[in-house]
Amino acid sequence: MKKISIFLMLLIVSCNKNDCTTNEKIRKIETDKIIETFLEDKYFKNNKDAYAVCISFKKLKINTESLYAEPTKKAQIIKLPPRLPKILENTKVYIEMLTNANLKGKKIFKPKDSINFIEQNNCFFKYTLPKNIAGRIKTISASEIENATDYVIFSIPIFSEDNKKAYLEMDCYSKELPYGQSVYLEKKDNIWKVIDTKTIWVKCQG
C-alpha cells in the first residue's frame, strides 16, 4: 500500500511537471505569434529603426496579496543589492489587475483563469526573440541596456487557461518621454489582436 501511494505521488508530480512543460512550449510558440502581431502594427512599422527591441523579455510575477489590503509584513530598512539591469528585475502585477480587467463592461479573463495565472509564476521564466524575428528589426541585448535609450522591453505574456487571451507589458525607454503600457490580446481565427491598452507609468522629465 505504501509503495502504491508513493507511486501515485510521483505520478501526480510528473503530470504537473509535464503540463507545465507542454504549456510552456505552446506559449513560446504563441509568444512568437504575438510579437509578429506587434511587427505588423503601423506604429512599429513606422518606428522600427527608431527603437531597438530588447531580445530578452522580462518575467512578470503574479502578486496574490490583495491590492486593497494592508501588507502582512512590516516594512524593514535593508541594504539594497547592486541594481540589476532592468530586464532582470522581476515586475510584480497584482492578480486583481487581471481578474478585474474589462472591455466595454465585459471581463477579459474568466474566473477560472486566476488559478492558472498563479501557476505561471513557476513556468516560462525565459524568452528570447528567435532569429527569424530578431533579424527583421533593430535589437539590443540585455547587457547593453543599462546606459542605453530609445529601446523597448516586452514582458513574457501571461496567458489564459485556453491560451486564447494574453496580457503583457511594454516598457518604452525613449529619450523624450519614457512610458509603460499594459497590453491585452485575444486570439481569433488563429490570429492575435490587441484588444486594449492602458498606460501604467510615465516618467516626466525634470
Tab-separated table of C-alpha atoms in Angstrom:
chain	number	residue	atom	x	y	z
A	1	MET	CA	0.000	0.000	0.000
A	2	LYS	CA	2.845	2.365	0.879
A	3	LYS	CA	4.570	1.673	-2.462
A	4	ILE	CA	1.331	2.398	-4.339
A	5	SER	CA	0.924	5.744	-2.506
A	6	ILE	CA	4.495	6.776	-3.353
A	7	PHE	CA	3.910	5.790	-6.982
A	8	LEU	CA	0.730	7.879	-7.140
A	9	MET	CA	2.503	10.893	-5.633
A	10	LEU	CA	5.314	10.637	-8.185
A	11	LEU	CA	2.755	10.250	-10.959
A	12	ILE	CA	0.908	13.408	-9.852
A	13	VAL	CA	4.157	15.406	-9.633
A	14	SER	CA	5.239	14.077	-13.021
A	15	CYS	CA	1.917	15.037	-14.608
A	16	ASN	CA	2.062	18.539	-13.195
A	17	LYS	CA	5.603	18.964	-14.479
A	18	ASN	CA	4.633	17.737	-17.934
A	19	ASP	CA	1.626	20.068	-18.011
A	20	CYS	CA	3.931	22.984	-17.298
A	21	THR	CA	6.464	21.883	-19.905
A	22	THR	CA	3.826	21.245	-22.587
A	23	ASN	CA	2.094	24.533	-21.897
A	24	GLU	CA	5.427	26.324	-21.941
A	25	LYS	CA	6.182	25.019	-25.429
A	26	ILE	CA	2.743	26.100	-26.648
A	27	ARG	CA	3.087	29.511	-25.032
A	28	LYS	CA	6.527	30.131	-26.508
A	29	ILE	CA	5.063	29.465	-29.948
A	30	GLU	CA	2.138	31.777	-29.184
A	31	THR	CA	4.564	34.455	-27.944
A	32	ASP	CA	6.298	34.322	-31.330
A	33	LYS	CA	2.908	34.916	-32.959
A	34	ILE	CA	2.126	37.784	-30.568
A	35	ILE	CA	5.392	39.530	-31.455
A	36	GLU	CA	4.555	39.059	-35.130
A	37	THR	CA	1.322	40.930	-34.369
A	38	PHE	CA	3.300	43.860	-32.987
A	39	LEU	CA	5.611	43.889	-36.006
A	40	GLU	CA	2.602	44.205	-38.297
A	41	ASP	CA	1.284	47.148	-36.297
A	42	LYS	CA	1.504	50.500	-38.126
A	43	TYR	CA	3.270	52.161	-35.161
A	44	PHE	CA	6.069	49.573	-35.129
A	45	LYS	CA	6.450	49.600	-38.893
A	46	ASN	CA	6.912	53.378	-38.805
A	47	ASN	CA	9.355	53.275	-35.875
A	48	LYS	CA	11.237	50.018	-36.435
A	49	ASP	CA	14.528	51.890	-36.859
A	50	ALA	CA	13.876	54.442	-34.089
A	51	TYR	CA	13.597	51.948	-31.228
A	52	ALA	CA	15.629	48.829	-30.537
A	53	VAL	CA	13.766	45.850	-29.087
A	54	CYS	CA	15.479	44.012	-26.245
A	55	ILE	CA	15.993	40.421	-27.339
A	56	SER	CA	15.326	39.155	-23.790
A	57	PHE	CA	11.886	39.535	-22.236
A	58	LYS	CA	11.252	40.273	-18.558
A	59	LYS	CA	9.304	37.894	-16.334
A	60	LEU	CA	6.097	39.137	-14.702
A	61	LYS	CA	5.351	37.808	-11.224
A	62	ILE	CA	1.722	37.467	-10.128
A	63	ASN	CA	1.216	39.066	-6.706
A	64	THR	CA	-1.695	37.455	-4.854
A	65	GLU	CA	-1.579	39.780	-1.863
A	66	SER	CA	-4.633	41.955	-2.299
A	67	LEU	CA	-4.118	45.320	-3.899
A	68	TYR	CA	-6.539	46.759	-1.350
A	69	ALA	CA	-5.243	45.025	1.778
A	70	GLU	CA	-2.525	46.188	4.113
A	71	PRO	CA	0.786	44.323	3.683
A	72	THR	CA	1.137	41.339	6.004
A	73	LYS	CA	4.809	42.094	6.655
A	74	LYS	CA	6.094	45.257	8.260
A	75	ALA	CA	8.431	47.380	6.193
A	76	GLN	CA	12.096	46.943	7.021
A	77	ILE	CA	15.085	49.099	6.172
A	78	ILE	CA	17.559	46.901	4.369
A	79	LYS	CA	20.696	47.446	2.355
A	80	LEU	CA	19.827	47.074	-1.302
A	81	PRO	CA	21.976	44.884	-3.552
A	82	PRO	CA	23.575	46.393	-6.672
A	83	ARG	CA	20.887	47.380	-9.182
A	84	LEU	CA	20.386	44.734	-11.827
A	85	PRO	CA	19.730	45.575	-15.461
A	86	LYS	CA	16.050	46.466	-15.829
A	87	ILE	CA	15.418	43.363	-17.908
A	88	LEU	CA	16.463	41.126	-14.991
A	89	GLU	CA	14.196	42.795	-12.443
A	90	ASN	CA	11.009	40.795	-11.971
A	91	THR	CA	7.960	43.018	-12.233
A	92	LYS	CA	5.013	42.357	-9.960
A	93	VAL	CA	1.482	42.512	-11.302
A	94	TYR	CA	-1.474	42.260	-8.927
A	95	ILE	CA	-3.852	39.436	-9.748
A	96	GLU	CA	-6.789	41.858	-9.373
A	97	MET	CA	-5.487	43.780	-12.385
A	98	LEU	CA	-6.039	40.694	-14.499
A	99	THR	CA	-9.224	39.309	-12.955
A	100	ASN	CA	-10.933	42.732	-12.929
A	101	ALA	CA	-9.742	43.848	-16.376
A	102	ASN	CA	-12.730	44.536	-18.588
A	103	LEU	CA	-13.519	45.827	-22.040
A	104	LYS	CA	-16.823	47.638	-22.559
A	105	GLY	CA	-18.102	46.279	-19.250
A	106	LYS	CA	-17.196	42.646	-20.012
A	107	LYS	CA	-14.420	40.820	-18.158
A	108	ILE	CA	-11.474	39.992	-20.390
A	109	PHE	CA	-10.433	36.888	-18.443
A	110	LYS	CA	-12.633	34.166	-16.950
A	111	PRO	CA	-12.718	33.431	-13.179
A	112	LYS	CA	-11.099	30.012	-13.726
A	113	ASP	CA	-8.054	31.712	-15.282
A	114	SER	CA	-6.973	33.044	-11.875
A	115	ILE	CA	-5.517	29.716	-10.693
A	116	ASN	CA	-3.711	29.339	-13.996
A	117	PHE	CA	-2.208	32.819	-13.596
A	118	ILE	CA	-0.631	31.831	-10.281
A	119	GLU	CA	0.720	28.594	-11.734
A	120	GLN	CA	2.506	30.623	-14.398
A	121	ASN	CA	4.708	32.127	-11.681
A	122	ASN	CA	6.596	28.828	-11.801
A	123	CYS	CA	6.651	28.411	-15.577
A	124	PHE	CA	8.035	30.146	-18.659
A	125	PHE	CA	10.920	32.001	-16.989
A	126	LYS	CA	12.860	32.880	-20.118
A	127	TYR	CA	12.078	34.040	-23.637
A	128	THR	CA	14.492	35.338	-26.254
A	129	LEU	CA	13.482	36.656	-29.651
A	130	PRO	CA	14.028	33.946	-32.267
A	131	LYS	CA	16.460	34.748	-35.075
A	132	ASN	CA	13.773	34.884	-37.756
A	133	ILE	CA	12.089	37.753	-35.866
A	134	ALA	CA	15.205	39.463	-34.459
A	135	GLY	CA	16.718	39.635	-37.954
A	136	ARG	CA	13.866	41.848	-39.176
A	137	ILE	CA	14.135	44.583	-36.539
A	138	LYS	CA	16.674	46.665	-34.652
A	139	THR	CA	17.565	44.834	-31.421
A	140	ILE	CA	19.564	45.354	-28.248
A	141	SER	CA	20.870	42.799	-25.740
A	142	ALA	CA	20.123	42.860	-22.011
A	143	SER	CA	23.775	43.600	-21.252
A	144	GLU	CA	23.655	46.783	-23.345
A	145	ILE	CA	20.535	48.452	-21.935
A	146	GLU	CA	21.866	49.850	-18.662
A	147	ASN	CA	23.056	53.107	-20.229
A	148	ALA	CA	21.011	52.983	-23.425
A	149	THR	CA	17.973	54.963	-24.573
A	150	ASP	CA	15.351	54.529	-27.257
A	151	TYR	CA	14.633	50.854	-26.682
A	152	VAL	CA	11.621	48.702	-25.861
A	153	ILE	CA	11.327	45.825	-23.402
A	154	PHE	CA	8.429	43.383	-23.621
A	155	SER	CA	7.346	41.082	-20.831
A	156	ILE	CA	6.714	37.376	-21.246
A	157	PRO	CA	2.931	37.177	-21.781
A	158	ILE	CA	0.581	35.836	-19.130
A	159	PHE	CA	-1.940	33.531	-20.796
A	160	SER	CA	-5.489	32.476	-20.081
A	161	GLU	CA	-6.060	28.792	-19.396
A	162	ASP	CA	-7.086	28.114	-23.010
A	163	ASN	CA	-4.190	30.230	-24.394
A	164	LYS	CA	-6.615	32.421	-26.360
A	165	LYS	CA	-6.142	35.603	-24.324
A	166	ALA	CA	-2.961	37.160	-23.014
A	167	TYR	CA	-1.571	40.069	-21.027
A	168	LEU	CA	1.862	41.621	-21.413
A	169	GLU	CA	3.652	44.829	-20.592
A	170	MET	CA	5.653	47.011	-22.945
A	171	ASP	CA	8.178	49.482	-21.497
A	172	CYS	CA	9.444	52.137	-23.896
A	173	TYR	CA	12.613	53.868	-22.674
A	174	SER	CA	12.744	56.829	-25.035
A	175	LYS	CA	14.809	59.996	-24.636
A	176	GLU	CA	11.762	62.227	-24.788
A	177	LEU	CA	9.104	60.505	-22.664
A	178	PRO	CA	9.681	57.024	-21.198
A	179	TYR	CA	6.429	55.154	-20.530
A	180	GLY	CA	4.977	51.726	-19.870
A	181	GLN	CA	1.816	50.133	-21.217
A	182	SER	CA	-0.277	47.138	-20.324
A	183	VAL	CA	-1.488	45.253	-23.389
A	184	TYR	CA	-4.391	42.818	-23.601
A	185	LEU	CA	-4.621	40.478	-26.579
A	186	GLU	CA	-7.098	37.954	-27.925
A	187	LYS	CA	-6.606	35.156	-30.437
A	188	LYS	CA	-9.329	34.768	-33.059
A	189	ASP	CA	-9.110	32.587	-36.158
A	190	ASN	CA	-5.518	31.763	-35.151
A	191	ILE	CA	-4.536	35.463	-35.260
A	192	TRP	CA	-3.593	37.546	-32.216
A	193	LYS	CA	-5.069	41.033	-31.972
A	194	VAL	CA	-4.568	43.809	-29.440
A	195	ILE	CA	-7.960	44.450	-27.824
A	196	ASP	CA	-6.993	47.013	-25.181
A	197	THR	CA	-4.032	49.027	-23.906
A	198	LYS	CA	-3.528	51.163	-20.808
A	199	THR	CA	-0.674	53.423	-19.737
A	200	ILE	CA	0.713	52.130	-16.427
A	201	TRP	CA	3.619	54.538	-15.904
A	202	VAL	CA	5.129	57.699	-17.352
A	203	LYS	CA	8.437	59.235	-16.360
A	204	CYS	CA	8.140	63.002	-16.654
A	205	GLN	CA	11.270	64.998	-17.332
A	206	GLY	CA	12.687	67.407	-14.702
